[in-house]
PDB file of C-alpha atoms in Angstrom:
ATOM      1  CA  UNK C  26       0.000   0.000   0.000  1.00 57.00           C
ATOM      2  CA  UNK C  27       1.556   3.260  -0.875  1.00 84.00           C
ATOM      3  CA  UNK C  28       1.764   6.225   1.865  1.00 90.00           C
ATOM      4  CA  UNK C  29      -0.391   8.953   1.736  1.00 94.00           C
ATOM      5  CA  UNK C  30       0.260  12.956   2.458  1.00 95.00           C
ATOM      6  CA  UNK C  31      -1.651  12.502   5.485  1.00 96.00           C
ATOM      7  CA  UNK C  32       0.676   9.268   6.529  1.00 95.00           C
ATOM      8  CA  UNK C  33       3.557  11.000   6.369  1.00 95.00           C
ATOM      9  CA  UNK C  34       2.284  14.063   8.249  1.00 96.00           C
ATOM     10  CA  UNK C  35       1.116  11.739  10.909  1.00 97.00           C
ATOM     11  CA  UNK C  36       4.353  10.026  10.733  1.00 94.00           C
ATOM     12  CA  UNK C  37       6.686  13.470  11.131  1.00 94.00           C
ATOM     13  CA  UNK C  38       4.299  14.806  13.911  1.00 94.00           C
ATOM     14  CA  UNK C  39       4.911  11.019  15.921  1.00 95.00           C
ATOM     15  CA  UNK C  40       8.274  11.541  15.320  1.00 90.00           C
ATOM     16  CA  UNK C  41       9.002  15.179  16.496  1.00 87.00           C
ATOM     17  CA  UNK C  42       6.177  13.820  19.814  1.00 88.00           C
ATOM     18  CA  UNK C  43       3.823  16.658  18.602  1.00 92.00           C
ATOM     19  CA  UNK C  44       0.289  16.207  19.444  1.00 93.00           C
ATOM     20  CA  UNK C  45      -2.350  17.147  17.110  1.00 96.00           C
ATOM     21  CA  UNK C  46      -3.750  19.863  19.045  1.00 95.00           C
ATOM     22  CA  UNK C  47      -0.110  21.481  18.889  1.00 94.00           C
ATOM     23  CA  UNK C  48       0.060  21.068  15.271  1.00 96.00           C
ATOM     24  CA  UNK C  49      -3.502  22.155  15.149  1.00 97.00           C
ATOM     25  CA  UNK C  50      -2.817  25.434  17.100  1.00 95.00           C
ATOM     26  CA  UNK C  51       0.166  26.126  15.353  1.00 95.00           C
ATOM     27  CA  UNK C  52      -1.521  26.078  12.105  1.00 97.00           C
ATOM     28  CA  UNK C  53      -4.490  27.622  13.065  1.00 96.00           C
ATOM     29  CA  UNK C  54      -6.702  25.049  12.807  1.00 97.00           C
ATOM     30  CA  UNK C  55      -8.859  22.611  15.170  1.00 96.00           C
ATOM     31  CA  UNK C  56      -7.695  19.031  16.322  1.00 97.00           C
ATOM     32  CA  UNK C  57     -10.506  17.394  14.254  1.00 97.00           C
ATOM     33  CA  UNK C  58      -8.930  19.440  11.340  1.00 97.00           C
ATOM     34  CA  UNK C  59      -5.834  17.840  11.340  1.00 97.00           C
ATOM     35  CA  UNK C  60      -7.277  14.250  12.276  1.00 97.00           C
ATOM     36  CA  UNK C  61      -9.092  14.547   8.951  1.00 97.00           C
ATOM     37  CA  UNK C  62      -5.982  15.416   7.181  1.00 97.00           C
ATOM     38  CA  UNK C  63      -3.874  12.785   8.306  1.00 97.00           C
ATOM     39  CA  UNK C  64      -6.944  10.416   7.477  1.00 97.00           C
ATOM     40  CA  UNK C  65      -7.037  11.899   3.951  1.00 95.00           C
ATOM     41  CA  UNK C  66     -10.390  13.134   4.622  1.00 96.00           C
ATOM     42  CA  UNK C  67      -9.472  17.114   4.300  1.00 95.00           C
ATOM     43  CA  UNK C  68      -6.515  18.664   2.300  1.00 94.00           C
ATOM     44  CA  UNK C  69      -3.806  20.096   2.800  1.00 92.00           C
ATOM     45  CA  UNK C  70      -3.424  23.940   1.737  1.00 95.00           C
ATOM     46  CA  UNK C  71      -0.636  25.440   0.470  1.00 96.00           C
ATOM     47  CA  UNK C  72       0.490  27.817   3.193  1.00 96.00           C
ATOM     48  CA  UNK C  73      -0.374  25.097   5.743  1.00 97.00           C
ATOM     49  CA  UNK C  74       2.262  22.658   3.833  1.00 97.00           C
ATOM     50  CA  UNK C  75       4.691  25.533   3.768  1.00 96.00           C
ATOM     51  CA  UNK C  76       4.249  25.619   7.765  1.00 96.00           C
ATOM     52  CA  UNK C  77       5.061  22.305   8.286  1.00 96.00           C
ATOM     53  CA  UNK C  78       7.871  22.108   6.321  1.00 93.00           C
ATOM     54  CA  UNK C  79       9.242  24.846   8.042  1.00 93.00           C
ATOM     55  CA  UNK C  80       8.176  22.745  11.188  1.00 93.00           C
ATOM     56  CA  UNK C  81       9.617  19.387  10.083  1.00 91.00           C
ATOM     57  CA  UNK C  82      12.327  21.343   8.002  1.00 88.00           C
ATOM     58  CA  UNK C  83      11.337  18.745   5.290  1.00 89.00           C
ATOM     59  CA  UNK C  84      11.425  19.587   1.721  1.00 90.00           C
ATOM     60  CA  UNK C  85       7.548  19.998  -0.017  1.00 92.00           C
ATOM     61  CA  UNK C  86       8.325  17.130  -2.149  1.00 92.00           C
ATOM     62  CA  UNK C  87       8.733  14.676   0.872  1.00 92.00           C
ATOM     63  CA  UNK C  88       4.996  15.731   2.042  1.00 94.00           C
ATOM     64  CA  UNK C  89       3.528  15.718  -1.071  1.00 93.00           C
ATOM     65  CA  UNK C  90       4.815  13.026  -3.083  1.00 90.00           C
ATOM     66  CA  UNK C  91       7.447  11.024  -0.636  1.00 84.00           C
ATOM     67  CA  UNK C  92       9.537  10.241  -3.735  1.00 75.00           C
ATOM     68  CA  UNK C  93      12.417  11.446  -1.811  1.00 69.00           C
ATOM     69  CA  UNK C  94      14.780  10.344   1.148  1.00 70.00           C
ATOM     70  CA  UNK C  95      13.909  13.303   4.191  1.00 64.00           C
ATOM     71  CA  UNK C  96      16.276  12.402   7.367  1.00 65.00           C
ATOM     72  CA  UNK C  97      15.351  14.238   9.882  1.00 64.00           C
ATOM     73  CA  UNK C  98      17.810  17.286  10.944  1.00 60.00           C
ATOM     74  CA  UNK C  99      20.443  16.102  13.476  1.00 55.00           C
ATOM     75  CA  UNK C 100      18.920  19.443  14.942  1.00 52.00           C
ATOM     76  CA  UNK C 101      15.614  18.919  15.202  1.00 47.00           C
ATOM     77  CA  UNK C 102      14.154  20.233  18.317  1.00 50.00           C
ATOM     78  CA  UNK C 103      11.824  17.996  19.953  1.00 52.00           C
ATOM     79  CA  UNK C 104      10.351  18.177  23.335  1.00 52.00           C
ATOM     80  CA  UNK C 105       7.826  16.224  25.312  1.00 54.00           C
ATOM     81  CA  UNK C 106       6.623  19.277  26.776  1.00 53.00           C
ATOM     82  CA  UNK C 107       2.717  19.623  25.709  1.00 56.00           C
ATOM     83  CA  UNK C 108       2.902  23.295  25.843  1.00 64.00           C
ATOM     84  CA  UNK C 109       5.912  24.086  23.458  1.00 68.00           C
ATOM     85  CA  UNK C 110       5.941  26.807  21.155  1.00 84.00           C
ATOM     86  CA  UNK C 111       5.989  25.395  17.527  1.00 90.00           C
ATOM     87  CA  UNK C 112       6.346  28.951  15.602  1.00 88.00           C
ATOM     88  CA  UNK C 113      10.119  29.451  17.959  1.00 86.00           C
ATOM     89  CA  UNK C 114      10.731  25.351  16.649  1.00 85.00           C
ATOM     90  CA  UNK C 115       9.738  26.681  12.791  1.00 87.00           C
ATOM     91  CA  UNK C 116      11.907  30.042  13.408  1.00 86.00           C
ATOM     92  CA  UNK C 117      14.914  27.636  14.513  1.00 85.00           C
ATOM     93  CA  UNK C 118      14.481  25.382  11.985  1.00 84.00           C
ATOM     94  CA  UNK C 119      14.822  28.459   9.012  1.00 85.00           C
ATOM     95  CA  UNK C 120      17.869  29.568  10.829  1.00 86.00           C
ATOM     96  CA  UNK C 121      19.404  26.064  10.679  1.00 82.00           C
ATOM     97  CA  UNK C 122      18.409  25.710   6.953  1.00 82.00           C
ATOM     98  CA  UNK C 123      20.109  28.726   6.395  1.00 84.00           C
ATOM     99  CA  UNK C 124      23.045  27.676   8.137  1.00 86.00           C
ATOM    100  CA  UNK C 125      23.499  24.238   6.255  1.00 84.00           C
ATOM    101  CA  UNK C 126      22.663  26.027   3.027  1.00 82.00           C
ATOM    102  CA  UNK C 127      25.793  28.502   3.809  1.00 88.00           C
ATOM    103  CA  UNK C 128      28.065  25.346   5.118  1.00 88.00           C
ATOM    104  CA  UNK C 129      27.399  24.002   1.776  1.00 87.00           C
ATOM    105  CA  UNK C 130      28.516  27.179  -0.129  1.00 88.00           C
ATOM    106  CA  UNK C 131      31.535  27.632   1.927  1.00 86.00           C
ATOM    107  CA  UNK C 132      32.504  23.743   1.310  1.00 86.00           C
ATOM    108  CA  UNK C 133      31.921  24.082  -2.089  1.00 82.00           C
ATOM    109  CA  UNK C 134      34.153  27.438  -2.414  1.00 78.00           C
ATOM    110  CA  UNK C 135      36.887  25.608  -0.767  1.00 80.00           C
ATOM    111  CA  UNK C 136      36.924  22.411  -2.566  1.00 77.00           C
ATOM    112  CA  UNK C 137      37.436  24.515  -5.585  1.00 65.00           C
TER     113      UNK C 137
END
């Protein structure tokens, strides 16, 4: 059986031990809400997907098709606290994003 978008949501939010009512708040949305789109029964819009990857730092592709390899960042923040901030965890994640994305530059300049 092939994985679904809402599979793969439901299996980043496990792995980062977010509840759905964390996600839900951070997007804006109910807890029913994102039930329904991890059950496939409600989609996914497009500035809600950009969220989450920001959340996940996961690349769209991953969500939407998961045709490619996503490891999750060796600095992922996680937390079993139920009342963490996930907008500070997306702003953190964009920072680190930007710093790989610079690493990468600099490696590549002195390789050269």
């Amino acid at each position: 059986m092939d994985e679904t978008i809402g599979d793969r949501l439901k299996k980043l939010r496990k792995s980062y031990s977010f509840t759905q009512s964390q996600v839900a708040n951070y997007l804006g949305y109910n807890q029913g809400q994102i039930a329904k789109i991890e059950n496939n029964t409600r989609n996914l819009t497009v500035s809600s997907l950009e969220k989450l990857c920001e959340l996940y730092n996961c690349p769209e592709e991953y969500i939407l098709d998961g045709n490619m390899e996503y490891e999750q960042s060796n600095f992922a923040f996680r937390s079993e606290v139920k009342n963490i901030d996930l907008n500070t965890i997306a702003q953190m994640n964009r920072i680190i994003k930007n710093l790989e994305f610079l690493t990468d530059i600099t490696n590549e300049d002195n390789s050269d």
